[in-house]
Amino acid sequence: MKILIVGSGGREHAIAWKLARSKKVEKLYCAPGNAGIADIAECVPVKAEDIEGICGFAEENSIDMAVIGPEVPLSMGITDALQEKGIRVFGPDKSCSRLEGSKAFTKAFLKRHNIPTAGYKEYTDKESLKKDIGIFGYPMVIKADGLAAGKGVVIAEDKEAAEKAIEEMMGDRIFGDAADTIVVEEYLTGIEASMLCFVDGKTIVPMESAQDYKRIFDGDKGPNTGGMGTYSPSLVFNEELEKQIKDQILTPTINGFIKDGLDFHGVLFIGLMISDDGPKVIEFNNRFGDPETQSVLMRLESDLADIFDACIDGTLDKQEIKWSDKRAVCVVLASAGYPGSYEKGKVITGLNDVDADIVVFHAGTAEKDGNIVTSGGRVLGVTAVGDTHEEAREKAFANVEKISFEGAQYRKDIGKINRK
């Protein structure tokens, strides 16, 4: 098979890394890719949002399967466009992509199908929203309805912070059209966890669990990011919780898809809050999470190409998916200033000094004058596996210290449980 991966981050590097191990894969391409992906796939200078360019390349090169990494091209309808050209696609169509493209759409879906989630209300004008400040008490969860690169959520601790967030979102429009509608939610307490699921239109199969760390600083302080690290499996999961999630969330979700005519093929990412009242859905995403994918795929023993085929063909119920008992930890190295403004082009050193069993997934890198340099906010994901959680954690951090670039920052509590 000739496979085209669309995207340029750590998630796409992890997908490429796993697909490169498949006997079914003859040739890997990635558009546009990054400096790390270039070691295992042919990088194509076409942006992920250039749907016409992606379709043209796929046709000209007789691509057998396209794997869509990021949420933006999915919401733009890249799956529909490729399918019209006769190309098989791993990734949901534009209709299903509303589950990530609109938080209000997802909240309505969850409520309609009695899936546990936080209470909410949506707003389309600033004045109505300001009148309802504190409607669910504080902290106040304020979300831009549309896509905002994982940064469109503000947890306002008081009225002043809430007014500032509302003004920035709906007045200053820092997230553009994404904040034309605002969703305000009840603040949930508990422990966050992530569950990625393979879906083939009629069957949903959960992957191994993971925990993500969204805030920039240790102890879950500071603004939200796209994710500063993960580990798998989550320390809070057990058989009882997994059964609750299956019965209360997974089964009603796939039944809801079928009932609503959402023919979902790809990965459904479910952000969860494990509260005292049981698991509740924080969000749906339409694709592999980043950086959850890095830790989860390190533990996948089955052929990823076979699983993708099954999701596309609707034969997931016949696919046996095997996982390693080992533990995985991924620590993200980010640029100074992230998730705000940051400089690019900082030379990265130490990449060749890491241990042989460590995988460094590139998220925001480029090659310049023979050097690997930074080209994004999140730069690298240093990922380790071990027989125990502590072993994997210690190996990851020991190797993080071998890599450096000017202004590098990372959280030192990745792998520890933080209760909100």
Short mmCIF file of C-alpha atoms in Angstrom, two decimals, residues 28-397:
data_model
loop_
_atom_site.label_atom_id
_atom_site.label_comp_id
_atom_site.label_asym_id
_atom_site.label_seq_id
_atom_site.Cartn_x
_atom_site.Cartn_y
_atom_site.Cartn_z
CA LEU A 28 4.82 6.42 3.05
CA TYR A 29 4.24 10.06 2.18
CA CYS A 30 3.46 12.93 4.56
CA ALA A 31 2.10 16.35 3.64
CA PRO A 32 3.76 18.53 4.77
CA GLY A 33 5.57 16.49 7.46
CA ASN A 34 8.50 17.70 9.56
CA ALA A 35 12.20 17.03 10.11
CA GLY A 36 11.57 13.87 12.13
CA ILE A 37 8.96 12.42 9.80
CA ALA A 38 11.40 12.96 6.90
CA ASP A 39 13.52 10.09 8.29
CA ILE A 40 10.76 7.53 7.65
CA ALA A 41 8.49 9.04 4.98
CA GLU A 42 8.77 11.24 1.89
CA CYS A 43 7.64 14.71 2.90
CA VAL A 44 5.52 16.56 0.37
CA PRO A 45 5.46 20.40 0.36
CA VAL A 46 1.65 20.67 0.47
CA LYS A 47 -0.11 22.21 3.47
CA ALA A 48 -2.67 20.12 5.35
CA GLU A 49 -5.41 22.68 4.62
CA ASP A 50 -4.67 22.72 0.86
CA ILE A 51 -7.41 20.24 -0.01
CA GLU A 52 -7.05 20.71 -3.75
CA GLY A 53 -3.29 20.17 -3.51
CA ILE A 54 -3.70 17.07 -1.33
CA CYS A 55 -6.27 15.57 -3.70
CA GLY A 56 -4.08 16.32 -6.71
CA PHE A 57 -1.04 14.66 -5.15
CA ALA A 58 -3.06 11.63 -4.07
CA GLU A 59 -4.43 11.13 -7.58
CA GLU A 60 -1.12 11.65 -9.35
CA ASN A 61 0.70 9.21 -7.06
CA SER A 62 -2.01 6.51 -6.95
CA ILE A 63 -2.36 6.73 -3.18
CA ASP A 64 -4.19 3.72 -1.73
CA MET A 65 -5.09 5.32 1.60
CA ALA A 66 -5.03 8.81 3.06
CA VAL A 67 -4.75 9.21 6.85
CA ILE A 68 -5.88 12.63 8.07
CA GLY A 69 -4.15 13.85 11.23
CA PRO A 70 -5.35 17.39 12.12
CA GLU A 71 -8.86 18.62 12.84
CA VAL A 72 -8.92 21.64 10.50
CA PRO A 73 -8.78 19.78 7.15
CA LEU A 74 -11.32 17.29 8.49
CA SER A 75 -13.73 20.12 9.32
CA MET A 76 -13.06 21.61 5.88
CA GLY A 77 -14.22 18.37 4.23
CA ILE A 78 -10.94 16.80 3.08
CA THR A 79 -12.34 13.29 3.55
CA ASP A 80 -15.32 14.02 1.30
CA ALA A 81 -13.05 15.55 -1.38
CA LEU A 82 -10.63 12.59 -1.41
CA GLN A 83 -13.47 10.05 -1.48
CA GLU A 84 -14.93 11.81 -4.51
CA LYS A 85 -11.60 11.05 -6.23
CA GLY A 86 -11.98 7.37 -5.32
CA ILE A 87 -9.33 7.42 -2.56
CA ARG A 88 -9.91 5.50 0.66
CA VAL A 89 -9.66 7.75 3.71
CA PHE A 90 -9.09 7.11 7.40
CA GLY A 91 -10.87 10.05 8.99
CA PRO A 92 -14.50 11.17 9.38
CA ASP A 93 -16.38 13.20 6.76
CA LYS A 94 -17.39 16.84 7.11
CA SER A 95 -20.76 16.05 8.68
CA CYS A 96 -19.20 13.91 11.43
CA SER A 97 -16.42 16.45 11.95
CA ARG A 98 -18.95 18.82 13.49
CA LEU A 99 -18.40 16.78 16.67
CA GLU A 100 -15.12 18.65 17.07
CA GLY A 101 -15.80 21.67 14.88
CA SER A 102 -18.70 22.80 17.09
CA LYS A 103 -18.79 22.34 20.84
CA ALA A 104 -22.49 23.33 20.85
CA PHE A 105 -23.22 20.53 18.32
CA THR A 106 -21.49 17.99 20.56
CA LYS A 107 -23.18 19.18 23.75
CA ALA A 108 -26.57 18.86 22.04
CA PHE A 109 -25.63 15.35 20.85
CA LEU A 110 -24.59 14.32 24.39
CA LYS A 111 -27.77 15.71 25.92
CA ARG A 112 -29.99 14.13 23.23
CA HIS A 113 -28.53 10.68 23.86
CA ASN A 114 -28.36 10.94 27.66
CA ILE A 115 -24.55 10.73 27.79
CA PRO A 116 -23.14 12.18 31.05
CA THR A 117 -21.53 15.61 30.62
CA ALA A 118 -21.40 19.00 32.32
CA GLY A 119 -24.42 21.29 32.30
CA TYR A 120 -24.13 24.02 29.66
CA LYS A 121 -25.65 27.01 27.88
CA GLU A 122 -24.68 28.58 24.55
CA TYR A 123 -24.54 32.26 23.57
CA THR A 124 -24.23 34.18 20.32
CA ASP A 125 -24.05 37.74 21.68
CA LYS A 126 -21.76 39.31 24.23
CA GLU A 127 -24.37 41.15 26.28
CA SER A 128 -26.50 38.07 26.97
CA LEU A 129 -23.37 36.22 28.03
CA LYS A 130 -22.26 39.02 30.35
CA LYS A 131 -25.69 39.02 32.03
CA ASP A 132 -25.24 35.33 32.80
CA ILE A 133 -21.72 35.57 34.23
CA GLY A 134 -21.43 33.02 37.03
CA ILE A 135 -24.51 31.09 35.86
CA PHE A 136 -22.91 27.83 37.01
CA GLY A 137 -20.79 29.44 39.73
CA TYR A 138 -16.98 29.68 39.69
CA PRO A 139 -14.65 28.61 38.26
CA MET A 140 -16.55 29.46 35.06
CA VAL A 141 -15.76 27.37 31.98
CA ILE A 142 -15.91 29.50 28.82
CA LYS A 143 -15.37 27.78 25.46
CA ALA A 144 -15.14 29.11 21.92
CA ASP A 145 -17.56 26.95 19.93
CA GLY A 146 -15.27 26.42 16.94
CA LEU A 147 -11.72 25.21 16.39
CA ALA A 148 -8.99 27.15 18.22
CA ALA A 149 -5.98 24.79 18.15
CA GLY A 150 -6.80 23.42 21.59
CA LYS A 151 -6.55 26.88 23.18
CA GLY A 152 -10.16 28.12 23.01
CA VAL A 153 -11.07 27.24 26.60
CA VAL A 154 -10.76 29.61 29.57
CA ILE A 155 -11.30 28.55 33.18
CA ALA A 156 -12.23 31.86 34.83
CA GLU A 157 -11.72 31.84 38.60
CA ASP A 158 -13.84 34.93 39.26
CA LYS A 159 -16.10 37.54 37.65
CA GLU A 160 -13.20 39.78 36.61
CA ALA A 161 -11.44 36.93 34.80
CA ALA A 162 -14.69 35.88 33.14
CA GLU A 163 -15.39 39.42 31.85
CA LYS A 164 -11.84 39.61 30.48
CA ALA A 165 -12.19 36.27 28.67
CA ILE A 166 -15.57 37.22 27.18
CA GLU A 167 -14.21 40.55 25.94
CA GLU A 168 -11.17 38.88 24.36
CA MET A 169 -13.23 36.17 22.67
CA MET A 170 -16.30 38.08 21.48
CA GLY A 171 -14.92 41.64 21.50
CA ASP A 172 -11.28 41.37 20.44
CA ARG A 173 -12.03 38.11 18.57
CA ILE A 174 -8.72 36.51 19.50
CA PHE A 175 -10.07 33.21 18.17
CA GLY A 176 -11.76 34.76 15.13
CA ASP A 177 -14.97 33.11 13.92
CA ALA A 178 -14.45 30.23 16.36
CA ALA A 179 -15.98 32.41 19.10
CA ASP A 180 -19.07 33.57 17.19
CA THR A 181 -20.83 31.17 19.55
CA ILE A 182 -19.67 30.68 23.14
CA VAL A 183 -20.48 27.64 25.26
CA VAL A 184 -20.48 28.10 29.03
CA GLU A 185 -20.25 24.93 31.09
CA GLU A 186 -20.53 23.77 34.66
CA TYR A 187 -17.04 23.25 36.12
CA LEU A 188 -16.35 19.57 36.73
CA THR A 189 -14.00 18.31 39.43
CA GLY A 190 -12.09 15.05 39.37
CA ILE A 191 -9.27 13.57 37.33
CA GLU A 192 -8.99 14.09 33.57
CA ALA A 193 -8.36 11.13 31.29
CA SER A 194 -8.42 10.50 27.57
CA MET A 195 -9.88 7.59 25.65
CA LEU A 196 -9.19 7.18 21.95
CA CYS A 197 -11.52 4.84 20.07
CA PHE A 198 -11.44 3.23 16.65
CA VAL A 199 -14.82 3.57 14.89
CA ASP A 200 -16.05 1.94 11.66
CA GLY A 201 -19.57 3.36 11.36
CA LYS A 202 -21.27 0.70 13.46
CA THR A 203 -18.64 -0.53 15.95
CA ILE A 204 -16.59 1.42 18.50
CA VAL A 205 -13.44 -0.13 20.02
CA PRO A 206 -11.55 1.77 22.74
CA MET A 207 -7.78 1.92 22.66
CA GLU A 208 -5.72 1.81 25.82
CA SER A 209 -6.37 4.78 28.12
CA ALA A 210 -4.12 7.81 28.51
CA GLN A 211 -3.87 11.00 30.53
CA ASP A 212 -3.07 14.36 28.97
CA TYR A 213 -1.76 17.55 30.61
CA LYS A 214 -3.27 20.67 29.01
CA ARG A 215 -1.96 23.55 31.15
CA ILE A 216 1.49 24.96 30.42
CA PHE A 217 2.90 24.82 33.98
CA ASP A 218 3.34 22.16 36.67
CA GLY A 219 0.35 21.52 38.90
CA ASP A 220 -2.03 22.37 36.04
CA LYS A 221 -1.34 26.10 36.26
CA GLY A 222 -1.33 28.70 33.49
CA PRO A 223 -3.13 28.82 30.13
CA ASN A 224 -4.27 25.83 28.10
CA THR A 225 -2.00 24.36 25.44
CA GLY A 226 -2.38 21.65 22.84
CA GLY A 227 -0.95 19.24 25.44
CA MET A 228 2.35 19.15 27.37
CA GLY A 229 2.67 15.41 27.78
CA THR A 230 0.84 12.13 28.36
CA TYR A 231 1.17 8.70 29.81
CA SER A 232 -0.58 5.39 29.12
CA PRO A 233 -2.39 3.57 30.61
CA SER A 234 -4.11 6.04 32.92
CA LEU A 235 -3.49 5.33 36.60
CA VAL A 236 -7.15 5.98 37.43
CA PHE A 237 -8.59 3.28 35.14
CA ASN A 238 -9.81 -0.07 36.46
CA GLU A 239 -12.30 -2.71 35.30
CA GLU A 240 -15.25 -1.06 37.05
CA LEU A 241 -14.54 2.34 35.50
CA GLU A 242 -14.00 0.82 32.06
CA LYS A 243 -17.41 -0.89 32.31
CA GLN A 244 -19.03 2.40 33.33
CA ILE A 245 -17.46 4.16 30.34
CA LYS A 246 -18.58 1.38 27.99
CA ASP A 247 -22.16 1.30 29.27
CA GLN A 248 -22.74 5.02 29.86
CA ILE A 249 -20.62 6.61 27.11
CA LEU A 250 -19.31 4.32 24.35
CA THR A 251 -22.45 2.29 23.65
CA PRO A 252 -24.86 5.26 23.65
CA THR A 253 -22.38 7.23 21.52
CA ILE A 254 -22.20 4.66 18.69
CA ASN A 255 -25.96 4.11 18.92
CA GLY A 256 -26.40 7.88 18.73
CA PHE A 257 -24.20 8.07 15.65
CA ILE A 258 -26.32 5.44 13.92
CA LYS A 259 -29.60 7.05 14.99
CA ASP A 260 -28.48 10.53 13.87
CA GLY A 261 -27.06 9.31 10.54
CA LEU A 262 -23.45 10.11 11.46
CA ASP A 263 -21.45 7.53 9.48
CA PHE A 264 -18.24 7.96 11.47
CA HIS A 265 -15.08 6.17 10.25
CA GLY A 266 -11.81 6.99 12.02
CA VAL A 267 -10.76 7.86 15.55
CA LEU A 268 -13.11 9.34 18.13
CA PHE A 269 -11.15 11.00 20.93
CA ILE A 270 -13.16 11.29 24.14
CA GLY A 271 -11.95 13.71 26.79
CA LEU A 272 -13.22 12.51 30.17
CA MET A 273 -13.51 13.82 33.70
CA ILE A 274 -13.51 11.01 36.22
CA SER A 275 -15.66 12.64 38.90
CA ASP A 276 -17.15 11.38 42.15
CA ASP A 277 -20.39 10.91 40.19
CA GLY A 278 -18.68 8.72 37.59
CA PRO A 279 -17.16 9.47 34.17
CA LYS A 280 -18.39 12.50 32.24
CA VAL A 281 -17.57 13.64 28.71
CA ILE A 282 -15.63 16.91 28.49
CA GLU A 283 -15.21 16.90 24.70
CA PHE A 284 -15.17 14.88 21.51
CA ASN A 285 -12.39 15.18 18.94
CA ASN A 286 -12.49 13.62 15.47
CA ARG A 287 -8.94 12.32 15.30
CA PHE A 288 -5.99 10.98 17.22
CA GLY A 289 -5.15 13.21 20.18
CA ASP A 290 -1.79 14.94 20.32
CA PRO A 291 0.24 13.99 22.37
CA GLU A 292 -1.89 11.01 23.56
CA THR A 293 -1.11 9.23 20.30
CA GLN A 294 2.60 9.20 21.07
CA SER A 295 2.19 7.22 24.30
CA VAL A 296 -0.70 5.02 23.12
CA LEU A 297 0.84 3.89 19.81
CA MET A 298 4.07 2.98 21.60
CA ARG A 299 2.01 0.22 23.26
CA LEU A 300 0.12 -1.04 20.18
CA GLU A 301 1.28 -4.49 19.08
CA SER A 302 -1.16 -4.99 16.17
CA ASP A 303 -0.58 -3.72 12.62
CA LEU A 304 -1.98 -0.18 12.43
CA ALA A 305 -2.56 -0.48 8.66
CA ASP A 306 -4.85 -3.47 9.27
CA ILE A 307 -6.84 -1.48 11.83
CA PHE A 308 -7.19 1.48 9.46
CA ASP A 309 -8.43 -0.88 6.72
CA ALA A 310 -11.01 -2.35 9.09
CA CYS A 311 -12.27 1.09 10.14
CA ILE A 312 -12.71 2.15 6.51
CA ASP A 313 -14.31 -1.14 5.42
CA GLY A 314 -16.66 -1.57 8.38
CA THR A 315 -15.03 -4.78 9.63
CA LEU A 316 -13.69 -3.57 12.96
CA ASP A 317 -15.69 -6.22 14.85
CA LYS A 318 -13.54 -8.88 13.17
CA GLN A 319 -10.23 -7.18 14.03
CA GLU A 320 -8.24 -8.37 17.04
CA ILE A 321 -6.27 -5.49 18.55
CA LYS A 322 -3.37 -6.36 20.86
CA TRP A 323 -1.64 -4.06 23.36
CA SER A 324 1.60 -4.32 25.29
CA ASP A 325 1.51 -4.46 29.08
CA LYS A 326 4.36 -1.97 29.20
CA ARG A 327 3.84 1.61 30.37
CA ALA A 328 4.58 4.68 28.24
CA VAL A 329 5.31 8.32 29.13
CA CYS A 330 5.67 11.22 26.68
CA VAL A 331 7.12 14.58 27.81
CA VAL A 332 6.71 17.57 25.48
CA LEU A 333 9.51 20.10 25.01
CA ALA A 334 8.01 23.45 23.99
CA SER A 335 9.31 26.81 22.79
CA ALA A 336 9.72 29.75 25.17
CA GLY A 337 6.54 31.83 25.19
CA TYR A 338 4.24 28.99 24.12
CA PRO A 339 1.19 28.91 24.13
CA GLY A 340 1.56 32.60 23.37
CA SER A 341 3.96 34.03 20.79
CA TYR A 342 7.33 32.34 20.36
CA GLU A 343 10.40 32.50 18.17
CA LYS A 344 11.33 29.83 15.63
CA GLY A 345 14.65 28.66 14.22
CA LYS A 346 16.37 27.68 17.49
CA VAL A 347 18.97 24.96 16.88
CA ILE A 348 18.18 21.68 18.66
CA THR A 349 21.06 19.66 20.08
CA GLY A 350 21.30 16.26 21.74
CA LEU A 351 18.86 14.37 19.52
CA ASN A 352 21.50 11.73 18.79
CA ASP A 353 22.40 11.34 22.47
CA VAL A 354 19.13 9.77 23.66
CA ASP A 355 18.97 6.11 24.66
CA ALA A 356 18.37 3.56 21.91
CA ASP A 357 14.91 2.58 23.19
CA ILE A 358 13.67 6.19 23.42
CA VAL A 359 11.54 7.59 20.59
CA VAL A 360 11.65 11.36 20.07
CA PHE A 361 8.56 12.38 18.11
CA HIS A 362 8.98 15.67 16.26
CA ALA A 363 6.06 18.08 16.59
CA GLY A 364 7.41 21.45 15.45
CA THR A 365 10.77 21.02 13.72
CA ALA A 366 12.42 21.79 10.40
CA GLU A 367 15.80 21.20 8.76
CA LYS A 368 17.94 24.28 8.10
CA ASP A 369 21.59 24.38 7.00
CA GLY A 370 22.16 20.84 8.18
CA ASN A 371 20.65 21.48 11.62
CA ILE A 372 17.30 20.50 13.13
CA VAL A 373 15.62 23.70 14.31
CA THR A 374 12.40 24.62 16.10
CA SER A 375 9.43 25.60 13.94
CA GLY A 376 6.46 25.37 16.30
CA GLY A 377 5.18 25.89 19.83
CA ARG A 378 5.38 22.27 20.82
CA VAL A 379 8.70 21.04 19.44
CA LEU A 380 9.41 17.45 20.55
CA GLY A 381 7.76 14.59 22.43
CA VAL A 382 10.34 12.49 24.29
CA THR A 383 8.68 9.09 24.75
CA ALA A 384 9.78 6.12 26.84
CA VAL A 385 8.35 2.72 27.72
CA GLY A 386 9.06 0.67 30.82
CA ASP A 387 7.85 -2.35 32.73
CA THR A 388 6.45 0.00 35.37
CA HIS A 389 5.01 3.48 35.24
CA GLU A 390 7.85 4.90 37.33
CA GLU A 391 10.49 3.28 35.11
CA ALA A 392 8.97 4.81 31.98
CA ARG A 393 8.68 8.20 33.69
CA GLU A 394 12.29 8.18 34.90
CA LYS A 395 13.60 7.16 31.46
CA ALA A 396 11.60 9.90 29.73
CA PHE A 397 12.86 12.68 31.99
#
